[in-house]
PDB file of C-alpha atoms and ligand atoms in Angstrom:
ATOM      1  CA  MET R   1      64.432-103.860 111.737  1.00 49.00           C
ATOM      2  CA  LEU R   2      61.961-105.990 110.005  1.00 55.00           C
ATOM      3  CA  ARG R   3      63.586-109.047 108.563  1.00 61.00           C
ATOM      4  CA  VAL R   4      62.786-110.289 105.114  1.00 66.00           C
ATOM      5  CA  ASP R   5      64.495-113.408 103.663  1.00 69.00           C
ATOM      6  CA  SER R   6      67.424-112.410 101.491  1.00 80.00           C
ATOM      7  CA  ILE R   7      67.078-113.389  97.920  1.00 88.00           C
ATOM      8  CA  GLN R   8      69.327-115.760  95.939  1.00 91.00           C
ATOM      9  CA  ARG R   9      68.613-114.297  92.539  1.00 94.00           C
ATOM     10  CA  GLY R  10      66.728-111.206  91.626  1.00 95.00           C
ATOM     11  CA  ILE R  11      66.648-107.509  92.009  1.00 96.00           C
ATOM     12  CA  VAL R  12      66.600-105.125  95.033  1.00 96.00           C
ATOM     13  CA  LEU R  13      65.389-101.598  94.375  1.00 97.00           C
ATOM     14  CA  ASP R  14      66.945 -99.537  97.219  1.00 96.00           C
ATOM     15  CA  HIS R  15      66.805 -95.835  98.290  1.00 96.00           C
ATOM     16  CA  ILE R  16      63.231 -95.410  97.027  1.00 97.00           C
ATOM     17  CA  GLN R  17      61.882 -92.191  98.448  1.00 96.00           C
ATOM     18  CA  PRO R  18      59.567 -93.032 101.243  1.00 96.00           C
ATOM     19  CA  GLY R  19      55.953 -93.047 100.284  1.00 95.00           C
ATOM     20  CA  THR R  20      56.621 -93.816  96.543  1.00 94.00           C
ATOM     21  CA  GLY R  21      57.416 -97.511  96.935  1.00 97.00           C
ATOM     22  CA  PHE R  22      53.804 -98.519  96.490  1.00 96.00           C
ATOM     23  CA  SER R  23      53.321 -96.586  93.211  1.00 95.00           C
ATOM     24  CA  ILE R  24      56.498 -98.021  91.788  1.00 96.00           C
ATOM     25  CA  PHE R  25      55.368-101.495  92.902  1.00 97.00           C
ATOM     26  CA  GLU R  26      52.173-101.004  90.978  1.00 95.00           C
ATOM     27  CA  ARG R  27      53.924 -99.442  87.853  1.00 93.00           C
ATOM     28  CA  LEU R  28      56.224-102.489  87.504  1.00 94.00           C
ATOM     29  CA  GLY R  29      53.203-104.794  87.598  1.00 94.00           C
ATOM     30  CA  LEU R  30      54.347-106.623  90.683  1.00 95.00           C
ATOM     31  CA  ARG R  31      50.912-107.235  92.003  1.00 93.00           C
ATOM     32  CA  GLU R  32      50.609-109.887  89.419  1.00 95.00           C
ATOM     33  CA  ALA R  33      53.929-111.520  90.162  1.00 94.00           C
ATOM     34  CA  ASP R  34      54.072-115.304  90.550  1.00 95.00           C
ATOM     35  CA  TYR R  35      57.479-115.128  92.269  1.00 95.00           C
ATOM     36  CA  SER R  36      58.367-113.704  95.760  1.00 93.00           C
ATOM     37  CA  VAL R  37      58.194-109.876  96.042  1.00 95.00           C
ATOM     38  CA  ALA R  38      58.544-107.741  99.009  1.00 95.00           C
ATOM     39  CA  LEU R  39      57.612-104.088  99.428  1.00 96.00           C
ATOM     40  CA  LEU R  40      59.222-102.578 102.461  1.00 95.00           C
ATOM     41  CA  MET R  41      58.113 -99.148 103.628  1.00 96.00           C
ATOM     42  CA  ASN R  42      59.752 -96.591 105.812  1.00 96.00           C
ATOM     43  CA  VAL R  43      62.865 -98.645 106.440  1.00 94.00           C
ATOM     44  CA  PRO R  44      65.376 -96.744 108.569  1.00 95.00           C
ATOM     45  CA  SER R  45      68.281 -95.494 106.323  1.00 93.00           C
ATOM     46  CA  THR R  46      71.521 -93.819 107.375  1.00 91.00           C
ATOM     47  CA  LYS R  47      71.553 -91.825 104.219  1.00 87.00           C
ATOM     48  CA  MET R  48      67.940 -90.816 103.835  1.00 89.00           C
ATOM     49  CA  GLY R  49      66.363 -91.254 107.323  1.00 95.00           C
ATOM     50  CA  ARG R  50      63.675 -93.396 105.963  1.00 97.00           C
ATOM     51  CA  LYS R  51      63.351 -95.175 102.641  1.00 97.00           C
ATOM     52  CA  ASP R  52      61.211 -97.678 100.758  1.00 97.00           C
ATOM     53  CA  MET R  53      62.673-100.866  99.255  1.00 96.00           C
ATOM     54  CA  ILE R  54      61.339-103.546  96.856  1.00 97.00           C
ATOM     55  CA  LYS R  55      62.840-106.969  96.756  1.00 96.00           C
ATOM     56  CA  ILE R  56      62.083-109.069  93.782  1.00 96.00           C
ATOM     57  CA  ALA R  57      63.131-112.797  93.629  1.00 95.00           C
ATOM     58  CA  GLU R  58      63.305-112.801  89.875  1.00 95.00           C
ATOM     59  CA  ALA R  59      65.894-111.599  87.260  1.00 92.00           C
ATOM     60  CA  LEU R  60      63.407-109.173  85.635  1.00 92.00           C
ATOM     61  CA  ASP R  61      64.350-107.058  82.709  1.00 93.00           C
ATOM     62  CA  LEU R  62      63.351-103.652  84.219  1.00 94.00           C
ATOM     63  CA  ASP R  63      62.777-100.487  82.325  1.00 93.00           C
ATOM     64  CA  LEU R  64      65.393 -98.337  83.946  1.00 95.00           C
ATOM     65  CA  THR R  65      64.377 -95.276  81.936  1.00 94.00           C
ATOM     66  CA  MET R  66      60.850 -95.418  83.357  1.00 92.00           C
ATOM     67  CA  LEU R  67      62.204 -96.223  86.808  1.00 95.00           C
ATOM     68  CA  GLY R  68      64.611 -93.272  86.701  1.00 96.00           C
ATOM     69  CA  LEU R  69      61.628 -91.010  85.765  1.00 93.00           C
ATOM     70  CA  LEU R  70      59.552 -92.272  88.691  1.00 93.00           C
ATOM     71  CA  ASP R  71      62.406 -91.828  91.229  1.00 95.00           C
ATOM     72  CA  PRO R  72      65.876 -90.821  90.138  1.00 95.00           C
ATOM     73  CA  ASN R  73      67.353 -91.732  93.506  1.00 94.00           C
ATOM     74  CA  ILE R  74      66.858 -95.405  93.360  1.00 97.00           C
ATOM     75  CA  THR R  75      69.728 -97.788  93.409  1.00 97.00           C
ATOM     76  CA  VAL R  76      69.016-101.127  91.519  1.00 97.00           C
ATOM     77  CA  ASN R  77      71.030-104.031  92.975  1.00 96.00           C
ATOM     78  CA  TYR R  78      71.230-107.164  90.836  1.00 96.00           C
ATOM     79  CA  ILE R  79      71.588-110.276  93.038  1.00 94.00           C
ATOM     80  CA  GLU R  80      73.062-113.574  91.994  1.00 94.00           C
ATOM     81  CA  GLY R  81      74.048-116.363  94.250  1.00 93.00           C
ATOM     82  CA  GLY R  82      72.800-114.335  97.277  1.00 90.00           C
ATOM     83  CA  LYS R  83      75.273-111.496  96.477  1.00 92.00           C
ATOM     84  CA  VAL R  84      75.005-108.116  94.842  1.00 94.00           C
ATOM     85  CA  VAL R  85      76.830-108.576  91.392  1.00 95.00           C
ATOM     86  CA  ARG R  86      75.912-105.268  89.953  1.00 95.00           C
ATOM     87  CA  LYS R  87      74.676-101.801  91.238  1.00 96.00           C
ATOM     88  CA  VAL R  88      73.084 -99.206  89.109  1.00 96.00           C
ATOM     89  CA  LYS R  89      72.444 -95.723  90.427  1.00 96.00           C
ATOM     90  CA  LEU R  90      69.579 -94.429  88.319  1.00 96.00           C
ATOM     91  CA  GLY R  91      69.455 -90.667  87.906  1.00 96.00           C
ATOM     92  CA  LEU R  92      67.120 -88.864  85.574  1.00 96.00           C
ATOM     93  CA  PRO R  93      67.271 -90.278  81.988  1.00 96.00           C
ATOM     94  CA  GLU R  94      68.696 -87.780  79.327  1.00 96.00           C
ATOM     95  CA  ARG R  95      66.265 -89.059  76.689  1.00 96.00           C
ATOM     96  CA  VAL R  96      62.827 -90.517  77.049  1.00 95.00           C
ATOM     97  CA  GLU R  97      60.865 -92.179  74.251  1.00 93.00           C
ATOM     98  CA  GLY R  98      57.276 -93.395  74.443  1.00 86.00           C
ATOM     99  CA  ILE R  99      56.629 -92.836  78.132  1.00 88.00           C
ATOM    100  CA  LEU R 100      55.781 -89.179  78.423  1.00 91.00           C
ATOM    101  CA  ARG R 101      53.167 -87.558  76.296  1.00 91.00           C
ATOM    102  CA  CYS R 102      53.238 -84.029  74.936  1.00 93.00           C
ATOM    103  CA  LYS R 103      50.513 -81.726  76.290  1.00 93.00           C
ATOM    104  CA  ASN R 104      50.672 -79.233  73.362  1.00 95.00           C
ATOM    105  CA  PRO R 105      47.494 -79.781  71.385  1.00 93.00           C
ATOM    106  CA  ARG R 106      49.254 -78.391  68.265  1.00 94.00           C
ATOM    107  CA  CYS R 107      52.130 -80.912  68.563  1.00 94.00           C
ATOM    108  CA  ILE R 108      52.547 -83.487  65.908  1.00 92.00           C
ATOM    109  CA  THR R 109      52.450 -86.185  68.532  1.00 92.00           C
ATOM    110  CA  SER R 110      48.933 -85.023  69.492  1.00 88.00           C
ATOM    111  CA  ALA R 111      47.601 -85.113  65.932  1.00 84.00           C
ATOM    112  CA  GLU R 112      49.454 -88.296  65.001  1.00 84.00           C
ATOM    113  CA  PRO R 113      48.962 -90.936  67.695  1.00 75.00           C
ATOM    114  CA  TYR R 114      51.630 -93.069  66.020  1.00 81.00           C
ATOM    115  CA  ALA R 115      54.405 -90.515  66.126  1.00 82.00           C
ATOM    116  CA  PRO R 116      56.730 -91.546  68.811  1.00 87.00           C
ATOM    117  CA  ALA R 117      56.847 -89.065  71.674  1.00 91.00           C
ATOM    118  CA  LYS R 118      60.404 -88.042  72.308  1.00 95.00           C
ATOM    119  CA  PHE R 119      61.734 -85.876  75.149  1.00 97.00           C
ATOM    120  CA  SER R 120      65.167 -84.705  76.292  1.00 97.00           C
ATOM    121  CA  LEU R 121      66.102 -83.540  79.716  1.00 97.00           C
ATOM    122  CA  VAL R 122      66.514 -79.672  79.776  1.00 97.00           C
ATOM    123  CA  ASP R 123      66.618 -78.902  83.480  1.00 96.00           C
ATOM    124  CA  ARG R 124      67.695 -81.712  85.904  1.00 94.00           C
ATOM    125  CA  ASP R 125      66.889 -79.781  89.119  1.00 93.00           C
ATOM    126  CA  LYS R 126      63.395 -79.112  88.039  1.00 94.00           C
ATOM    127  CA  LYS R 127      62.953 -82.486  86.325  1.00 93.00           C
ATOM    128  CA  GLU R 128      61.968 -80.620  83.183  1.00 96.00           C
ATOM    129  CA  TYR R 129      61.735 -82.262  79.766  1.00 97.00           C
ATOM    130  CA  ALA R 130      61.337 -80.650  76.390  1.00 98.00           C
ATOM    131  CA  CYS R 131      59.301 -82.251  73.464  1.00 97.00           C
ATOM    132  CA  PHE R 132      61.641 -83.168  70.506  1.00 95.00           C
ATOM    133  CA  TYR R 133      59.104 -81.918  68.057  1.00 95.00           C
ATOM    134  CA  CYS R 134      57.578 -78.724  69.423  1.00 96.00           C
ATOM    135  CA  GLY R 135      59.845 -77.743  72.308  1.00 97.00           C
ATOM    136  CA  GLU R 136      56.842 -77.807  74.790  1.00 97.00           C
ATOM    137  CA  ARG R 137      58.224 -78.352  78.283  1.00 97.00           C
ATOM    138  CA  LEU R 138      56.801 -80.674  80.992  1.00 95.00           C
ATOM    139  CA  GLN R 139      57.782 -81.771  84.388  1.00 92.00           C
ATOM    140  CA  ALA R 140      58.347 -85.501  84.891  1.00 85.00           C
TER     141      ALA R 140
HETATM  142 ZN1   ZN B 201      55.249 -81.652  71.427  1.00 53.00          ZN
END
């Protein structure tokens, strides 16, 4: 396996679905990072066969709701002193505010750009969310 220096303090995103690591890397703005960041693709995994991973040598305040939407299978490992001090398994968020946009042109959030878009999870298997205002469904 490819070796990457282990980090002393920061975050490791593990169990990223292979092939999606790069888009997550971009969404998190890591291209502009001035600290060490590693994107690993197609790492062998006993659990998944293959996986992508992102190692960030910085204690970032990540938006876990957005990350969970992008890939609910991610495990977030918080590292301090070279050890994992906290593990968070993401899953799809129950409520999402301000990330998804309603596609219904009659919805109040389409007419009022300042109305905060709110969605709640209605079908976990289909990754389906319903708009809080009009009930329009969309797939995350
Ligand atoms: Zn709506």
